[in-house]
Amino acid sequence: MRETVGEKIFRVVVLTGLSVFVLVPLYVMVTTSIKPLGDVQAGFSWIPERVTIEPFIEMWSTVPLARYFMNSLIVTTAATVLSVTVAIFAAYAVSRWRFRGRGPFMTTVLSTQMFPGVLFLLPLYLIFVNIDAAFGVPLVGTRIGLIITYLTFSLPFSIWMLAGYFDGIPQELDQAGKVDGAGNLTILLRIILPAARPGIVAVAIYAFMTAWGEVLFASVLTTEETRTLAVGLRQYATQTNVYWNQVLAASLAVSIPVVVGFLAMQKNFVAGLTAGAVK
C-alpha cells in the first residue's frame, strides 16, 4: 500500500518530535558531563565553554562507584539467570501439559503485574526479617535478598511470555523427539530451547533491565557494602554540594554496557516480544 503525502508528513513530524524528545536530554547529559563543576553551577549553556574529562576520572573516587557497579552486575546477572531458568521449565510445563488449574495459574501469574511494587515492600521486608530471626539467614542488606526480590518481580511476566512463545513451537517436534527415544528434558534442552532462542533472549533482557534500574527495593534492602548503582548515584549529592557533572558522567559510563548489549540482541528481542504478544 502506497503512502500518501499526508501520511508521510505526519510520519516525519512524529519521528522528528520523538527524536528531539530523546536526543536533547542525551545531548544535555553528554555536554554537562564534560564541563567543569564551576561551569555547571554558573548556569546552563548549550555549548560548553571549557571541555574536560576530569568528571569521568573523579567519579570513581568521589563515591565507591566500582563497588556499586560490581554489586549491580552480580545481583542483576544472578536474578536474570535464575529468572530465565525457572521460567523456561515453568513455561514448558504450562505449554505442553493440560493439568488441572492451568488457567487459574496463568491468570494469577499475569495478575501479579497489575500491582505496584511499593505494595510488596513492607511485607517482603517483614518476611526477610522473620526468616533471619527464625533460621539465622540474613536477607536484608545482602545481595541474596535483593536477588530473591528481583526474581520475584521478573519471574511472572517471564513465565507468561515464554509460555506464549512455546505455544508457537509445533508439538510435532516433541513427538519426533519421543520417536527417537528422547525424554522430556532432552526434548526441552535440545529441540525446544534452540527454536525458542528469540523468546529466551527477550525474557533475559526484560529481567536484566528490570533489575538494573530498580531503586525502591534497593534503597531499603541494601547497606553501604551491598548498595547498587541505581541507589549509589545519589551519593554524588552531599550536604554541601552536588557534583552534577560527575553524576551525569557516571550515568553515561554505567549505561554503555546495557545499551551495547541491548543493541547487540535487538533483533532477537523484537522477535521474542512479537511472538509472545501474538500468542
Short mmCIF file of C-alpha atoms in Angstrom, two decimals:
data_model
loop_
_atom_site.label_atom_id
_atom_site.label_comp_id
_atom_site.label_asym_id
_atom_site.label_seq_id
_atom_site.Cartn_x
_atom_site.Cartn_y
_atom_site.Cartn_z
CA MET A 1 0.00 0.00 0.00
CA ARG A 2 1.49 3.31 -1.12
CA GLU A 3 2.00 6.02 1.49
CA THR A 4 0.10 9.25 0.85
CA VAL A 5 1.67 12.70 1.15
CA GLY A 6 -0.29 13.46 4.31
CA GLU A 7 0.80 10.19 5.92
CA LYS A 8 4.41 10.88 5.01
CA ILE A 9 4.28 14.39 6.52
CA PHE A 10 2.64 13.01 9.66
CA ARG A 11 5.30 10.29 9.96
CA VAL A 12 8.15 12.79 9.54
CA VAL A 13 6.67 15.17 12.10
CA VAL A 14 6.09 12.43 14.67
CA LEU A 15 9.54 10.88 14.21
CA THR A 16 11.20 14.29 14.36
CA GLY A 17 9.38 15.14 17.57
CA LEU A 18 10.30 11.82 19.16
CA SER A 19 13.93 12.22 18.08
CA VAL A 20 14.12 15.67 19.63
CA PHE A 21 12.45 14.36 22.79
CA VAL A 22 15.13 11.67 23.12
CA LEU A 23 18.25 13.36 21.76
CA VAL A 24 18.02 16.72 23.54
CA PRO A 25 18.24 15.24 27.08
CA LEU A 26 21.04 12.99 25.88
CA TYR A 27 22.91 15.97 24.45
CA VAL A 28 22.50 17.88 27.72
CA MET A 29 23.78 14.85 29.65
CA VAL A 30 26.87 14.48 27.47
CA THR A 31 27.76 18.18 27.40
CA THR A 32 27.25 18.58 31.15
CA SER A 33 29.45 15.57 31.90
CA ILE A 34 32.42 17.19 30.14
CA LYS A 35 32.09 20.58 31.85
CA PRO A 36 33.98 21.66 34.98
CA LEU A 37 31.73 21.79 38.03
CA GLY A 38 32.05 25.58 38.24
CA ASP A 39 30.67 25.99 34.72
CA VAL A 40 27.75 23.71 35.51
CA GLN A 41 26.85 25.63 38.67
CA ALA A 42 27.28 29.01 36.94
CA GLY A 43 24.30 28.43 34.68
CA PHE A 44 23.08 26.34 31.79
CA SER A 45 24.64 26.73 28.36
CA TRP A 46 24.06 24.64 25.26
CA ILE A 47 27.71 24.79 24.16
CA PRO A 48 30.44 24.11 26.76
CA GLU A 49 32.94 26.94 27.17
CA ARG A 50 35.54 24.55 28.61
CA VAL A 51 35.82 20.82 27.97
CA THR A 52 37.39 18.40 30.44
CA ILE A 53 37.43 14.67 31.14
CA GLU A 54 38.07 15.14 34.86
CA PRO A 55 34.48 14.21 35.81
CA PHE A 56 34.98 10.76 34.23
CA ILE A 57 38.14 10.32 36.34
CA GLU A 58 36.95 11.82 39.62
CA MET A 59 33.63 9.99 39.62
CA TRP A 60 35.42 6.77 40.68
CA SER A 61 36.92 8.37 43.80
CA THR A 62 34.09 10.66 44.89
CA VAL A 63 31.94 7.61 45.65
CA PRO A 64 32.84 3.88 45.53
CA LEU A 65 31.35 3.59 42.05
CA ALA A 66 33.29 0.42 41.20
CA ARG A 67 31.76 -1.38 44.19
CA TYR A 68 28.27 -0.23 43.27
CA PHE A 69 28.84 -1.35 39.69
CA MET A 70 30.01 -4.80 40.83
CA ASN A 71 27.03 -5.17 43.18
CA SER A 72 24.61 -4.28 40.39
CA LEU A 73 26.32 -6.62 37.96
CA ILE A 74 26.29 -9.58 40.37
CA VAL A 75 22.72 -9.06 41.55
CA THR A 76 21.30 -8.36 38.10
CA THR A 77 23.11 -11.25 36.40
CA ALA A 78 22.12 -13.74 39.09
CA ALA A 79 18.49 -12.61 39.07
CA THR A 80 18.38 -12.80 35.27
CA VAL A 81 19.88 -16.29 35.08
CA LEU A 82 17.57 -17.63 37.80
CA SER A 83 14.51 -15.97 36.29
CA VAL A 84 15.18 -17.33 32.80
CA THR A 85 15.99 -20.82 34.09
CA VAL A 86 12.89 -21.14 36.25
CA ALA A 87 10.69 -19.53 33.59
CA ILE A 88 11.87 -21.99 30.93
CA PHE A 89 10.83 -25.05 32.94
CA ALA A 90 7.58 -23.50 34.18
CA ALA A 91 6.57 -22.20 30.74
CA TYR A 92 7.38 -25.55 29.10
CA ALA A 93 5.14 -27.36 31.59
CA VAL A 94 2.30 -24.89 31.07
CA SER A 95 2.64 -25.03 27.29
CA ARG A 96 2.89 -28.79 26.84
CA TRP A 97 0.63 -30.21 29.58
CA ARG A 98 -3.04 -29.51 30.23
CA PHE A 99 -3.19 -30.02 34.00
CA ARG A 100 -5.94 -29.03 36.39
CA GLY A 101 -5.61 -25.40 37.47
CA ARG A 102 -3.57 -24.40 34.44
CA GLY A 103 -5.89 -21.49 33.56
CA PRO A 104 -6.08 -20.04 37.09
CA PHE A 105 -2.32 -20.43 37.43
CA MET A 106 -1.62 -18.36 34.31
CA THR A 107 -4.23 -15.78 35.33
CA THR A 108 -2.64 -15.45 38.76
CA VAL A 109 0.83 -15.17 37.24
CA LEU A 110 -0.25 -12.37 34.94
CA SER A 111 -2.39 -10.57 37.53
CA THR A 112 0.64 -10.01 39.76
CA GLN A 113 1.86 -7.46 37.24
CA MET A 114 -1.13 -5.21 37.96
CA PHE A 115 0.01 -4.24 41.46
CA PRO A 116 2.66 -1.56 42.10
CA GLY A 117 5.85 -2.77 43.71
CA VAL A 118 5.51 -0.44 46.68
CA LEU A 119 2.64 -2.60 47.98
CA PHE A 120 5.07 -5.51 48.43
CA LEU A 121 7.89 -3.53 50.05
CA LEU A 122 6.81 -3.76 53.70
CA PRO A 123 5.52 -7.38 53.53
CA LEU A 124 8.70 -8.54 51.81
CA TYR A 125 10.85 -6.69 54.33
CA LEU A 126 8.99 -8.30 57.24
CA ILE A 127 9.33 -11.75 55.65
CA PHE A 128 13.08 -11.29 55.30
CA VAL A 129 13.40 -10.10 58.90
CA ASN A 130 11.38 -13.06 60.22
CA ILE A 131 13.43 -15.52 58.15
CA ASP A 132 16.59 -14.07 59.66
CA ALA A 133 15.15 -14.32 63.18
CA ALA A 134 13.86 -17.88 62.72
CA PHE A 135 16.60 -19.51 60.66
CA GLY A 136 19.55 -17.16 61.02
CA VAL A 137 19.67 -16.45 57.27
CA PRO A 138 20.29 -12.72 56.71
CA LEU A 139 18.45 -11.39 53.69
CA VAL A 140 18.11 -7.68 54.47
CA GLY A 141 21.29 -5.89 53.48
CA THR A 142 22.63 -8.78 51.41
CA ARG A 143 22.90 -9.48 47.71
CA ILE A 144 20.95 -12.72 48.10
CA GLY A 145 17.92 -10.88 49.45
CA LEU A 146 17.99 -8.46 46.53
CA ILE A 147 18.36 -11.32 44.03
CA ILE A 148 15.30 -13.06 45.50
CA THR A 149 13.37 -9.80 45.33
CA TYR A 150 14.16 -9.15 41.68
CA LEU A 151 13.46 -12.78 40.83
CA THR A 152 10.03 -12.43 42.40
CA PHE A 153 9.11 -9.49 40.18
CA SER A 154 10.56 -10.63 36.86
CA LEU A 155 9.50 -14.29 37.02
CA PRO A 156 5.70 -13.96 36.47
CA PHE A 157 5.98 -11.99 33.23
CA SER A 158 8.85 -14.20 32.07
CA ILE A 159 6.72 -17.33 32.51
CA TRP A 160 3.77 -15.79 30.71
CA MET A 161 5.80 -14.59 27.75
CA LEU A 162 7.80 -17.80 27.34
CA ALA A 163 4.65 -19.92 27.59
CA GLY A 164 3.19 -17.96 24.68
CA TYR A 165 6.38 -18.45 22.70
CA PHE A 166 6.49 -22.20 23.41
CA ASP A 167 2.87 -22.47 22.24
CA GLY A 168 4.04 -21.27 18.84
CA ILE A 169 6.54 -24.14 18.51
CA PRO A 170 4.85 -27.15 16.84
CA GLN A 171 4.33 -30.09 19.17
CA GLU A 172 5.26 -32.35 16.28
CA LEU A 173 8.87 -31.57 17.21
CA ASP A 174 8.24 -33.09 20.64
CA GLN A 175 6.67 -36.15 19.09
CA ALA A 176 9.58 -36.57 16.71
CA GLY A 177 11.97 -36.44 19.63
CA LYS A 178 9.99 -39.06 21.53
CA VAL A 179 10.06 -41.34 18.48
CA ASP A 180 13.86 -41.14 18.64
CA GLY A 181 13.76 -42.10 22.32
CA ALA A 182 14.33 -38.68 23.84
CA GLY A 183 12.80 -37.81 27.20
CA ASN A 184 11.03 -34.59 28.10
CA LEU A 185 14.20 -32.97 29.48
CA THR A 186 16.20 -33.87 26.38
CA ILE A 187 13.44 -32.54 24.13
CA LEU A 188 13.40 -29.28 26.06
CA LEU A 189 17.15 -28.79 26.02
CA ARG A 190 17.98 -29.99 22.51
CA ILE A 191 14.85 -29.18 20.49
CA ILE A 192 12.71 -26.52 22.17
CA LEU A 193 15.39 -24.19 23.52
CA PRO A 194 17.24 -23.70 20.19
CA ALA A 195 13.92 -22.92 18.50
CA ALA A 196 12.90 -20.54 21.29
CA ARG A 197 16.13 -18.53 21.40
CA PRO A 198 14.50 -15.17 20.46
CA GLY A 199 11.92 -15.56 23.20
CA ILE A 200 14.55 -16.51 25.77
CA VAL A 201 16.69 -13.50 24.80
CA ALA A 202 13.67 -11.21 25.15
CA VAL A 203 12.92 -12.58 28.62
CA ALA A 204 16.57 -12.24 29.66
CA ILE A 205 16.71 -8.61 28.52
CA TYR A 206 13.46 -7.84 30.32
CA ALA A 207 14.68 -9.41 33.57
CA PHE A 208 18.05 -7.67 33.30
CA MET A 209 16.58 -4.22 32.64
CA THR A 210 14.04 -4.64 35.45
CA ALA A 211 16.76 -5.37 37.99
CA TRP A 212 19.43 -2.98 36.66
CA GLY A 213 17.50 0.24 37.15
CA GLU A 214 15.39 -0.65 40.21
CA VAL A 215 15.59 1.91 43.03
CA LEU A 216 12.82 1.36 45.59
CA PHE A 217 13.75 -2.06 46.94
CA ALA A 218 17.47 -1.47 46.52
CA SER A 219 17.27 1.63 48.73
CA VAL A 220 15.61 -0.33 51.56
CA LEU A 221 17.16 -3.80 51.32
CA THR A 222 20.83 -2.81 50.89
CA THR A 223 23.59 -1.37 53.04
CA GLU A 224 26.67 0.64 52.15
CA GLU A 225 28.51 -2.56 51.21
CA THR A 226 25.73 -4.01 49.03
CA ARG A 227 24.38 -0.78 47.52
CA THR A 228 23.66 -0.90 43.77
CA LEU A 229 24.26 1.71 41.09
CA ALA A 230 20.68 2.98 40.98
CA VAL A 231 20.94 3.94 44.65
CA GLY A 232 24.66 4.71 44.73
CA LEU A 233 24.37 7.54 42.20
CA ARG A 234 22.58 9.58 44.86
CA GLN A 235 25.82 9.72 46.86
CA TYR A 236 27.13 12.40 44.49
CA ALA A 237 24.77 14.78 46.28
CA THR A 238 26.29 15.76 49.64
CA GLN A 239 25.15 18.18 52.31
CA THR A 240 27.32 20.92 50.87
CA ASN A 241 27.45 20.25 47.14
CA VAL A 242 26.00 18.32 44.23
CA TYR A 243 28.51 17.04 41.68
CA TRP A 244 26.24 17.30 38.66
CA ASN A 245 28.96 16.71 36.10
CA GLN A 246 30.11 13.53 37.86
CA VAL A 247 26.55 12.29 38.25
CA LEU A 248 25.95 12.55 34.52
CA ALA A 249 29.38 11.15 33.68
CA ALA A 250 28.70 8.13 35.90
CA SER A 251 25.25 7.72 34.37
CA LEU A 252 26.77 7.62 30.90
CA ALA A 253 29.52 5.20 31.95
CA VAL A 254 27.18 2.69 33.58
CA SER A 255 24.68 2.91 30.71
CA ILE A 256 27.14 1.96 27.97
CA PRO A 257 27.25 -1.82 28.76
CA VAL A 258 23.47 -2.01 28.88
CA VAL A 259 22.99 -0.08 25.64
CA VAL A 260 25.62 -2.12 23.80
CA GLY A 261 24.10 -5.39 24.99
CA PHE A 262 20.60 -4.27 24.06
CA LEU A 263 21.65 -3.21 20.57
CA ALA A 264 23.52 -6.48 20.04
CA MET A 265 20.40 -8.50 20.88
CA GLN A 266 17.82 -6.14 19.41
CA LYS A 267 16.65 -8.46 16.62
CA ASN A 268 16.07 -11.37 18.97
CA PHE A 269 14.36 -9.08 21.46
CA VAL A 270 11.87 -7.76 18.90
CA ALA A 271 11.18 -11.26 17.54
CA GLY A 272 10.61 -12.62 21.03
CA LEU A 273 8.24 -9.85 22.07
CA THR A 274 6.26 -10.13 18.84
CA ALA A 275 5.78 -13.89 19.15
CA GLY A 276 4.82 -13.60 22.81
CA ALA A 277 2.30 -10.86 22.04
CA VAL A 278 0.67 -12.85 19.23
CA LYS A 279 0.19 -15.87 21.42
#
